[in-house]
Short mmCIF file of N, CA and C in Angstrom, two decimals:
data_model
loop_
_atom_site.label_atom_id
_atom_site.label_comp_id
_atom_site.label_asym_id
_atom_site.label_seq_id
_atom_site.Cartn_x
_atom_site.Cartn_y
_atom_site.Cartn_z
N UNK A 1 -113.57 -14.56 -100.53
CA UNK A 1 -112.32 -13.62 -99.72
C UNK A 1 -112.04 -14.00 -98.61
N UNK A 2 -110.65 -14.56 -98.33
CA UNK A 2 -110.17 -14.94 -97.19
C UNK A 2 -110.13 -13.85 -96.14
N UNK A 3 -110.49 -14.37 -94.99
CA UNK A 3 -110.40 -13.18 -94.08
C UNK A 3 -111.05 -11.59 -94.28
N UNK A 4 -112.04 -11.80 -95.24
CA UNK A 4 -111.95 -10.80 -95.53
C UNK A 4 -111.05 -9.57 -96.01
N UNK A 5 -110.37 -10.06 -96.61
CA UNK A 5 -109.10 -9.16 -96.92
C UNK A 5 -109.02 -9.11 -98.26
N UNK A 6 -108.92 -7.69 -98.81
CA UNK A 6 -108.83 -7.71 -100.50
C UNK A 6 -107.29 -7.54 -100.48
N UNK A 7 -107.13 -8.34 -101.29
CA UNK A 7 -105.42 -8.69 -101.80
C UNK A 7 -105.31 -8.27 -103.02
N UNK A 8 -105.95 -8.51 -104.04
CA UNK A 8 -105.80 -7.95 -105.65
C UNK A 8 -106.99 -6.97 -106.03
N UNK A 9 -106.96 -5.90 -106.44
CA UNK A 9 -107.92 -5.30 -107.18
C UNK A 9 -108.01 -4.82 -108.28
N UNK A 10 -108.95 -5.35 -109.35
CA UNK A 10 -108.97 -5.10 -111.04
C UNK A 10 -109.61 -3.59 -110.98
N UNK A 11 -108.94 -2.60 -111.49
CA UNK A 11 -109.49 -1.37 -111.60
C UNK A 11 -109.43 -1.33 -113.51
N UNK A 12 -110.61 -1.59 -113.81
CA UNK A 12 -110.81 -1.06 -115.44
C UNK A 12 -111.51 0.25 -115.65
N UNK A 13 -110.43 0.46 -116.58
CA UNK A 13 -110.50 1.95 -117.29
C UNK A 13 -110.44 2.18 -118.78
N UNK A 14 -110.93 3.24 -119.08
CA UNK A 14 -111.37 3.28 -120.57
C UNK A 14 -110.77 4.84 -120.85
N UNK A 15 -110.94 5.18 -122.31
CA UNK A 15 -110.84 6.67 -122.28
C UNK A 15 -111.37 7.66 -121.77
N UNK A 16 -112.34 7.63 -120.81
CA UNK A 16 -112.98 8.46 -120.48
C UNK A 16 -112.62 8.99 -119.25
N UNK A 17 -112.70 10.49 -119.18
CA UNK A 17 -112.38 11.12 -117.58
C UNK A 17 -112.61 10.37 -116.45
N UNK A 18 -113.35 9.57 -116.07
CA UNK A 18 -114.08 9.04 -115.13
C UNK A 18 -112.84 7.80 -114.60
N UNK A 19 -112.12 7.45 -115.49
CA UNK A 19 -110.88 6.81 -115.26
C UNK A 19 -110.20 6.90 -113.99
N UNK A 20 -109.99 8.34 -114.15
CA UNK A 20 -109.21 9.04 -113.10
C UNK A 20 -109.58 8.56 -111.54
N UNK A 21 -111.04 8.88 -111.73
CA UNK A 21 -111.64 8.70 -110.44
C UNK A 21 -111.68 7.01 -109.88
N UNK A 22 -112.19 6.40 -110.96
CA UNK A 22 -111.94 4.78 -110.90
C UNK A 22 -110.32 4.47 -110.04
N UNK A 23 -109.39 4.85 -110.63
CA UNK A 23 -108.06 4.32 -110.20
C UNK A 23 -107.76 4.96 -108.90
N UNK A 24 -108.24 6.32 -108.49
CA UNK A 24 -108.08 6.75 -107.56
C UNK A 24 -109.05 6.33 -106.15
N UNK A 25 -110.14 5.71 -106.44
CA UNK A 25 -110.70 5.08 -105.64
C UNK A 25 -110.04 3.58 -105.26
N UNK A 26 -109.75 2.92 -106.36
CA UNK A 26 -109.11 1.78 -106.15
C UNK A 26 -107.65 2.01 -105.37
N UNK A 27 -106.87 3.06 -105.70
CA UNK A 27 -105.71 3.27 -104.71
C UNK A 27 -106.36 3.51 -103.11
N UNK A 28 -107.26 4.21 -102.97
CA UNK A 28 -107.56 4.36 -101.42
C UNK A 28 -107.73 3.24 -100.95
N UNK A 29 -108.40 1.94 -101.56
CA UNK A 29 -108.80 0.73 -100.91
C UNK A 29 -107.42 -0.02 -100.93
N UNK A 30 -106.59 0.26 -102.21
CA UNK A 30 -105.02 -0.33 -101.95
C UNK A 30 -104.48 -0.32 -100.77
N UNK A 31 -104.36 1.03 -100.37
CA UNK A 31 -104.13 1.72 -99.69
C UNK A 31 -104.06 0.94 -98.04
N UNK A 32 -105.58 0.92 -97.90
CA UNK A 32 -105.97 0.31 -96.77
C UNK A 32 -105.58 -1.23 -96.46
N UNK A 33 -105.77 -1.82 -97.36
CA UNK A 33 -105.55 -3.31 -97.76
C UNK A 33 -104.45 -3.75 -98.12
N UNK A 34 -103.34 -2.88 -98.21
CA UNK A 34 -102.00 -3.30 -98.84
C UNK A 34 -101.97 -4.22 -100.12
N UNK A 35 -103.19 -3.53 -101.03
CA UNK A 35 -103.36 -4.90 -102.11
C UNK A 35 -103.08 -4.54 -103.41
N UNK A 36 -102.71 -5.30 -104.30
CA UNK A 36 -102.38 -5.09 -105.47
C UNK A 36 -103.40 -4.73 -106.66
N UNK A 37 -102.92 -3.45 -107.31
CA UNK A 37 -103.95 -3.03 -108.36
C UNK A 37 -103.53 -3.82 -110.03
N UNK A 38 -104.75 -4.48 -110.38
CA UNK A 38 -104.33 -4.76 -112.02
C UNK A 38 -105.27 -3.88 -112.50
N UNK A 39 -104.28 -2.82 -113.21
CA UNK A 39 -105.08 -1.63 -114.11
C UNK A 39 -105.12 -2.47 -115.67
N UNK A 40 -106.62 -2.22 -115.85
CA UNK A 40 -107.11 -3.24 -116.80
C UNK A 40 -108.00 -2.12 -117.93
N UNK A 41 -107.32 -2.32 -119.24
CA UNK A 41 -107.80 -1.60 -120.28
C UNK A 41 -107.94 -2.44 -121.50
N UNK A 42 -109.49 -2.31 -122.00
CA UNK A 42 -109.68 -3.42 -123.07
C UNK A 42 -109.79 -2.51 -124.28
N UNK A 43 -109.20 -3.19 -125.05
CA UNK A 43 -109.16 -2.20 -126.57
C UNK A 43 -109.93 -3.08 -127.43
N UNK A 44 -109.92 -2.22 -128.68
CA UNK A 44 -110.91 -2.82 -129.49
C UNK A 44 -110.00 -4.20 -130.22
N UNK A 45 -110.88 -4.92 -130.62
CA UNK A 45 -110.20 -5.95 -131.52
C UNK A 45 -110.04 -5.63 -133.00
N UNK A 46 -108.88 -5.76 -133.85
CA UNK A 46 -108.76 -5.67 -135.10
C UNK A 46 -109.44 -6.86 -135.79
N UNK A 47 -110.21 -6.09 -136.53
CA UNK A 47 -111.02 -7.33 -137.25
C UNK A 47 -109.71 -7.93 -138.07
N UNK A 48 -110.35 -9.80 -138.14
CA UNK A 48 -109.08 -10.55 -138.54
C UNK A 48 -109.14 -10.51 -140.23
N UNK A 49 -110.18 -10.03 -140.78
CA UNK A 49 -110.31 -10.14 -142.17
C UNK A 49 -109.47 -8.85 -142.98
N UNK A 50 -108.66 -8.16 -142.02
CA UNK A 50 -107.79 -7.00 -142.32
C UNK A 50 -106.61 -7.82 -143.03
N UNK A 51 -105.96 -7.67 -143.86
CA UNK A 51 -104.56 -7.94 -144.08
C UNK A 51 -103.27 -7.05 -144.27
N UNK A 52 -102.33 -7.56 -144.07
CA UNK A 52 -101.17 -6.47 -144.04
C UNK A 52 -100.77 -5.65 -145.31
N UNK A 53 -100.24 -4.50 -144.87
CA UNK A 53 -100.04 -3.88 -143.48
C UNK A 53 -101.10 -3.33 -142.76
N UNK A 54 -102.27 -3.45 -143.06
CA UNK A 54 -103.31 -2.71 -142.84
C UNK A 54 -103.79 -3.23 -141.08
N UNK A 55 -103.59 -4.15 -141.26
CA UNK A 55 -103.92 -5.28 -139.69
C UNK A 55 -102.77 -4.72 -138.95
N UNK A 56 -101.66 -4.59 -138.97
CA UNK A 56 -100.47 -4.17 -138.33
C UNK A 56 -100.56 -2.79 -137.70
N UNK A 57 -101.12 -1.88 -138.94
CA UNK A 57 -101.55 -0.72 -138.60
C UNK A 57 -102.30 -0.07 -137.75
N UNK A 58 -103.29 -0.97 -137.86
CA UNK A 58 -104.64 -0.86 -137.10
C UNK A 58 -104.22 -1.22 -135.22
N UNK A 59 -103.59 -2.47 -135.32
CA UNK A 59 -103.12 -3.24 -134.17
C UNK A 59 -102.24 -2.02 -133.43
N UNK A 60 -101.24 -1.51 -134.23
CA UNK A 60 -100.39 -0.50 -133.46
C UNK A 60 -100.87 0.58 -133.09
N UNK A 61 -101.88 0.95 -133.87
CA UNK A 61 -102.62 2.41 -133.54
C UNK A 61 -103.45 1.91 -132.26
N UNK A 62 -104.18 0.69 -132.11
CA UNK A 62 -105.04 0.39 -130.85
C UNK A 62 -104.17 0.28 -129.59
N UNK A 63 -102.91 -0.42 -129.87
CA UNK A 63 -101.96 -0.21 -128.74
C UNK A 63 -101.78 0.95 -128.11
N UNK A 64 -101.08 1.93 -129.04
CA UNK A 64 -100.64 3.12 -128.93
C UNK A 64 -101.32 3.92 -128.15
N UNK A 65 -102.87 3.77 -128.34
CA UNK A 65 -104.30 4.50 -127.67
C UNK A 65 -104.21 3.93 -126.41
N UNK A 66 -103.85 2.50 -126.19
CA UNK A 66 -104.29 1.90 -125.08
C UNK A 66 -103.06 2.51 -124.01
N UNK A 67 -101.91 2.76 -124.35
CA UNK A 67 -100.82 2.92 -123.40
C UNK A 67 -100.66 4.28 -123.14
N UNK A 68 -101.37 5.13 -124.01
CA UNK A 68 -101.68 6.98 -123.80
C UNK A 68 -102.58 6.76 -122.90
N UNK A 69 -103.72 5.72 -122.77
CA UNK A 69 -104.55 5.97 -121.79
C UNK A 69 -104.13 5.58 -120.19
N UNK A 70 -103.45 4.15 -120.39
CA UNK A 70 -102.95 3.87 -118.95
C UNK A 70 -101.64 4.38 -118.55
N UNK A 71 -101.10 4.99 -119.27
CA UNK A 71 -99.64 5.43 -118.93
C UNK A 71 -99.82 6.89 -117.48
N UNK A 72 -101.07 7.63 -117.74
CA UNK A 72 -100.98 8.63 -116.61
C UNK A 72 -101.65 7.77 -115.56
N UNK A 73 -102.22 6.88 -116.01
CA UNK A 73 -102.79 6.04 -114.52
C UNK A 73 -101.90 5.32 -113.58
N UNK A 74 -100.84 4.64 -114.64
CA UNK A 74 -99.90 4.14 -114.14
C UNK A 74 -99.04 4.96 -113.46
N UNK A 75 -98.72 5.94 -113.96
CA UNK A 75 -97.87 7.05 -113.29
C UNK A 75 -98.66 7.34 -111.77
N UNK A 76 -99.92 7.91 -111.58
CA UNK A 76 -100.78 8.08 -110.49
C UNK A 76 -100.31 6.95 -109.43
N UNK A 77 -100.52 5.75 -109.59
CA UNK A 77 -100.46 4.68 -108.95
C UNK A 77 -98.76 4.59 -108.24
N UNK A 78 -97.95 4.86 -109.67
CA UNK A 78 -96.53 4.67 -109.00
C UNK A 78 -96.20 5.74 -108.02
N UNK A 79 -96.66 7.03 -108.25
CA UNK A 79 -96.58 8.05 -107.43
C UNK A 79 -96.97 7.82 -105.79
N UNK A 80 -97.92 6.91 -106.02
CA UNK A 80 -98.54 6.61 -104.11
C UNK A 80 -98.01 5.45 -104.00
N UNK A 81 -96.99 4.92 -104.64
CA UNK A 81 -96.28 3.75 -104.24
C UNK A 81 -97.11 2.71 -103.96
N UNK A 82 -98.12 2.53 -105.08
CA UNK A 82 -99.03 1.24 -104.89
C UNK A 82 -98.56 -0.10 -106.02
N UNK A 83 -98.47 -1.04 -105.29
CA UNK A 83 -97.91 -2.39 -106.24
C UNK A 83 -99.21 -2.31 -107.14
N UNK A 84 -98.71 -2.58 -108.37
CA UNK A 84 -99.79 -2.40 -109.55
C UNK A 84 -99.12 -3.22 -110.96
N UNK A 85 -99.75 -3.71 -111.56
CA UNK A 85 -99.46 -3.79 -113.07
C UNK A 85 -100.41 -3.61 -114.27
N UNK A 86 -100.09 -3.22 -115.32
CA UNK A 86 -100.99 -3.04 -116.37
C UNK A 86 -101.17 -3.93 -117.15
N UNK A 87 -102.43 -4.33 -117.63
CA UNK A 87 -102.84 -5.27 -118.27
C UNK A 87 -103.83 -4.58 -119.24
N UNK A 88 -103.63 -4.89 -120.64
CA UNK A 88 -104.51 -4.55 -121.65
C UNK A 88 -104.74 -5.85 -122.55
N UNK A 89 -105.84 -5.89 -122.75
CA UNK A 89 -106.70 -6.73 -123.70
C UNK A 89 -107.34 -6.47 -124.49
N UNK A 90 -107.76 -7.30 -125.56
CA UNK A 90 -108.55 -6.91 -126.46
C UNK A 90 -109.90 -7.51 -126.65
N UNK A 91 -111.13 -7.00 -127.11
CA UNK A 91 -112.33 -7.62 -127.40
C UNK A 91 -113.75 -7.14 -126.42
N UNK A 92 -114.49 -8.05 -126.19
CA UNK A 92 -115.64 -7.43 -125.53
C UNK A 92 -115.25 -6.92 -123.84
N UNK A 93 -115.51 -5.63 -123.91
CA UNK A 93 -115.03 -5.03 -122.57
C UNK A 93 -115.80 -6.00 -121.20
N UNK A 94 -116.83 -6.44 -121.29
CA UNK A 94 -117.51 -6.88 -119.93
C UNK A 94 -116.99 -8.46 -119.76
N UNK A 95 -116.54 -8.83 -120.98
CA UNK A 95 -116.18 -10.40 -121.07
C UNK A 95 -114.67 -10.40 -120.52
N UNK A 96 -114.10 -9.26 -121.06
CA UNK A 96 -112.74 -9.20 -120.67
C UNK A 96 -112.39 -9.14 -119.23
N UNK A 97 -113.12 -7.94 -118.65
CA UNK A 97 -113.13 -7.77 -117.33
C UNK A 97 -113.53 -8.76 -116.52
N UNK A 98 -114.55 -9.71 -116.50
CA UNK A 98 -114.79 -10.88 -115.94
C UNK A 98 -113.67 -11.68 -115.97
N UNK A 99 -113.80 -12.04 -116.80
CA UNK A 99 -111.96 -13.17 -116.92
C UNK A 99 -110.61 -12.81 -116.43
N UNK A 100 -110.43 -11.26 -116.77
CA UNK A 100 -109.46 -10.89 -116.15
C UNK A 100 -109.40 -11.29 -114.29
N UNK A 101 -110.42 -10.62 -114.17
CA UNK A 101 -110.76 -10.67 -112.50
C UNK A 101 -110.94 -12.02 -112.17
N UNK A 102 -111.14 -12.92 -112.64
CA UNK A 102 -111.20 -14.29 -112.11
C UNK A 102 -109.51 -15.14 -112.62
N UNK A 103 -109.24 -14.75 -113.55
CA UNK A 103 -107.89 -15.33 -114.11
C UNK A 103 -106.83 -14.45 -112.89
N UNK A 104 -106.86 -13.26 -112.43
CA UNK A 104 -105.76 -12.56 -111.88
C UNK A 104 -106.14 -12.72 -110.44
N UNK A 105 -107.37 -13.41 -109.86
CA UNK A 105 -107.67 -13.73 -108.59
C UNK A 105 -108.19 -12.69 -107.89
N UNK A 106 -108.84 -11.78 -108.36
CA UNK A 106 -109.37 -10.30 -107.96
C UNK A 106 -110.54 -10.46 -106.92
N UNK A 107 -110.33 -10.05 -105.77
CA UNK A 107 -111.43 -9.97 -104.95
C UNK A 107 -112.87 -8.93 -105.05
N UNK A 108 -111.70 -7.59 -105.64
CA UNK A 108 -112.98 -6.41 -106.07
C UNK A 108 -112.48 -6.17 -107.54
N UNK A 109 -113.52 -5.44 -107.86
CA UNK A 109 -113.31 -4.70 -109.19
C UNK A 109 -114.01 -3.39 -109.02
N UNK A 110 -113.20 -2.28 -109.58
CA UNK A 110 -113.48 -0.99 -109.39
C UNK A 110 -113.67 -0.53 -110.97
N UNK A 111 -114.96 -0.03 -111.21
CA UNK A 111 -115.10 0.56 -112.70
C UNK A 111 -116.24 1.75 -112.37
N UNK A 112 -116.15 2.46 -113.63
CA UNK A 112 -117.00 3.36 -113.63
C UNK A 112 -118.45 2.91 -114.22
N UNK A 113 -119.75 3.69 -113.73
CA UNK A 113 -120.76 3.18 -114.09
C UNK A 113 -121.20 3.28 -115.72
N UNK A 114 -120.33 4.11 -116.17
CA UNK A 114 -120.80 4.38 -117.67
C UNK A 114 -119.30 4.90 -118.49
N UNK A 115 -119.37 4.36 -119.62
CA UNK A 115 -117.88 4.90 -120.41
C UNK A 115 -118.33 6.18 -121.18
N UNK A 116 -117.88 6.16 -122.54
CA UNK A 116 -118.09 7.23 -123.04
C UNK A 116 -119.42 7.26 -123.57
N UNK A 117 -120.19 6.10 -124.08
CA UNK A 117 -121.33 6.13 -124.78
C UNK A 117 -122.52 6.08 -123.87
N UNK A 118 -123.25 7.31 -123.83
CA UNK A 118 -124.28 7.43 -122.75
C UNK A 118 -125.58 6.69 -123.40
N UNK A 119 -125.34 6.39 -124.89
CA UNK A 119 -126.66 6.01 -125.62
C UNK A 119 -126.83 4.34 -124.93
N UNK A 120 -125.47 3.50 -124.90
CA UNK A 120 -125.74 1.97 -124.36
C UNK A 120 -126.43 1.96 -123.19
N UNK A 121 -126.54 2.70 -122.39
CA UNK A 121 -127.06 2.44 -121.01
C UNK A 121 -127.28 4.02 -120.27
N UNK A 122 -128.65 4.59 -119.91
CA UNK A 122 -128.65 5.69 -119.53
C UNK A 122 -128.45 5.87 -118.11
N UNK A 123 -128.80 4.91 -117.31
CA UNK A 123 -128.58 4.93 -115.62
C UNK A 123 -127.14 4.10 -115.53
N UNK A 124 -127.16 3.03 -116.29
CA UNK A 124 -125.86 2.26 -115.59
C UNK A 124 -125.41 1.62 -117.30
N UNK A 125 -124.09 1.90 -117.70
CA UNK A 125 -123.62 1.68 -118.98
C UNK A 125 -123.75 0.00 -118.94
N UNK A 126 -123.89 -0.12 -120.47
CA UNK A 126 -124.09 -1.85 -120.65
C UNK A 126 -122.80 -2.45 -120.28
N UNK A 127 -121.52 -2.17 -120.36
CA UNK A 127 -120.73 -2.78 -119.78
C UNK A 127 -120.38 -3.10 -118.11
N UNK A 128 -120.77 -1.94 -117.31
CA UNK A 128 -120.82 -2.14 -115.89
C UNK A 128 -122.45 -3.13 -115.66
N UNK A 129 -123.27 -3.11 -116.42
CA UNK A 129 -124.63 -3.81 -116.54
C UNK A 129 -124.10 -5.22 -116.63
N UNK A 130 -123.39 -5.80 -117.56
CA UNK A 130 -123.18 -6.81 -117.79
C UNK A 130 -122.01 -7.58 -116.66
N UNK A 131 -120.76 -6.69 -116.22
CA UNK A 131 -120.11 -7.16 -115.14
C UNK A 131 -121.06 -7.62 -113.91
N UNK A 132 -121.94 -6.60 -113.33
CA UNK A 132 -122.59 -6.82 -112.29
C UNK A 132 -123.64 -8.23 -112.47
N UNK A 133 -123.91 -8.45 -113.65
CA UNK A 133 -124.71 -9.84 -113.61
C UNK A 133 -124.11 -10.94 -113.60
N UNK A 134 -122.93 -11.06 -114.07
CA UNK A 134 -122.23 -12.14 -113.95
C UNK A 134 -121.16 -12.70 -112.85
N UNK A 135 -120.53 -11.54 -112.21
CA UNK A 135 -119.67 -11.50 -111.48
C UNK A 135 -120.25 -12.11 -109.98
N UNK A 136 -119.31 -12.89 -109.53
CA UNK A 136 -119.19 -13.60 -108.11
C UNK A 136 -118.38 -12.93 -107.22
N UNK A 137 -118.11 -11.48 -107.23
CA UNK A 137 -117.18 -11.00 -106.32
C UNK A 137 -117.75 -9.41 -106.21
N UNK A 138 -117.03 -8.74 -105.39
CA UNK A 138 -117.59 -7.28 -105.06
C UNK A 138 -117.15 -6.50 -106.25
N UNK A 139 -118.01 -5.87 -106.33
CA UNK A 139 -117.80 -4.50 -107.73
C UNK A 139 -118.18 -3.24 -107.14
N UNK A 140 -117.33 -2.50 -107.15
CA UNK A 140 -117.42 -0.88 -106.95
C UNK A 140 -117.60 -0.27 -107.96
N UNK A 141 -118.88 0.51 -108.07
CA UNK A 141 -118.81 1.27 -109.39
C UNK A 141 -118.92 2.71 -109.00
N UNK A 142 -117.71 3.66 -109.74
CA UNK A 142 -117.46 4.80 -109.47
C UNK A 142 -118.55 5.50 -110.39
N UNK A 143 -119.26 6.65 -109.77
CA UNK A 143 -120.19 7.26 -110.90
C UNK A 143 -119.24 8.49 -111.37
#
């Protein structure tokens, strides 16, 4: 992190209510540093074994759901006047978050401690745990 300045923040969101707090914390930091936010949602991967029209129908459903999740968060950032972009990826959330943070050159990742599934990790969710294990940059966990 050059000169201890955060220039790009990756805010990882899912369909849980915690995502609003994640984006609000990321926005506070972005305002302090005049940083850009990459608003990331990782959607499920459509199984390759599905043929048309089922593949396309499920793909469209996943994309529509992702857009419904990110739209209000995009508006929140837009209303605050924060420079941002929305990124929707597919696949394993932890892998997508770490790769996006690296590819987008983000100095900070902001994410929730747990998603919707409390079975995956009682104290710390499995996705957040995986991200913490492999990242070489700052990660802010929002409880």
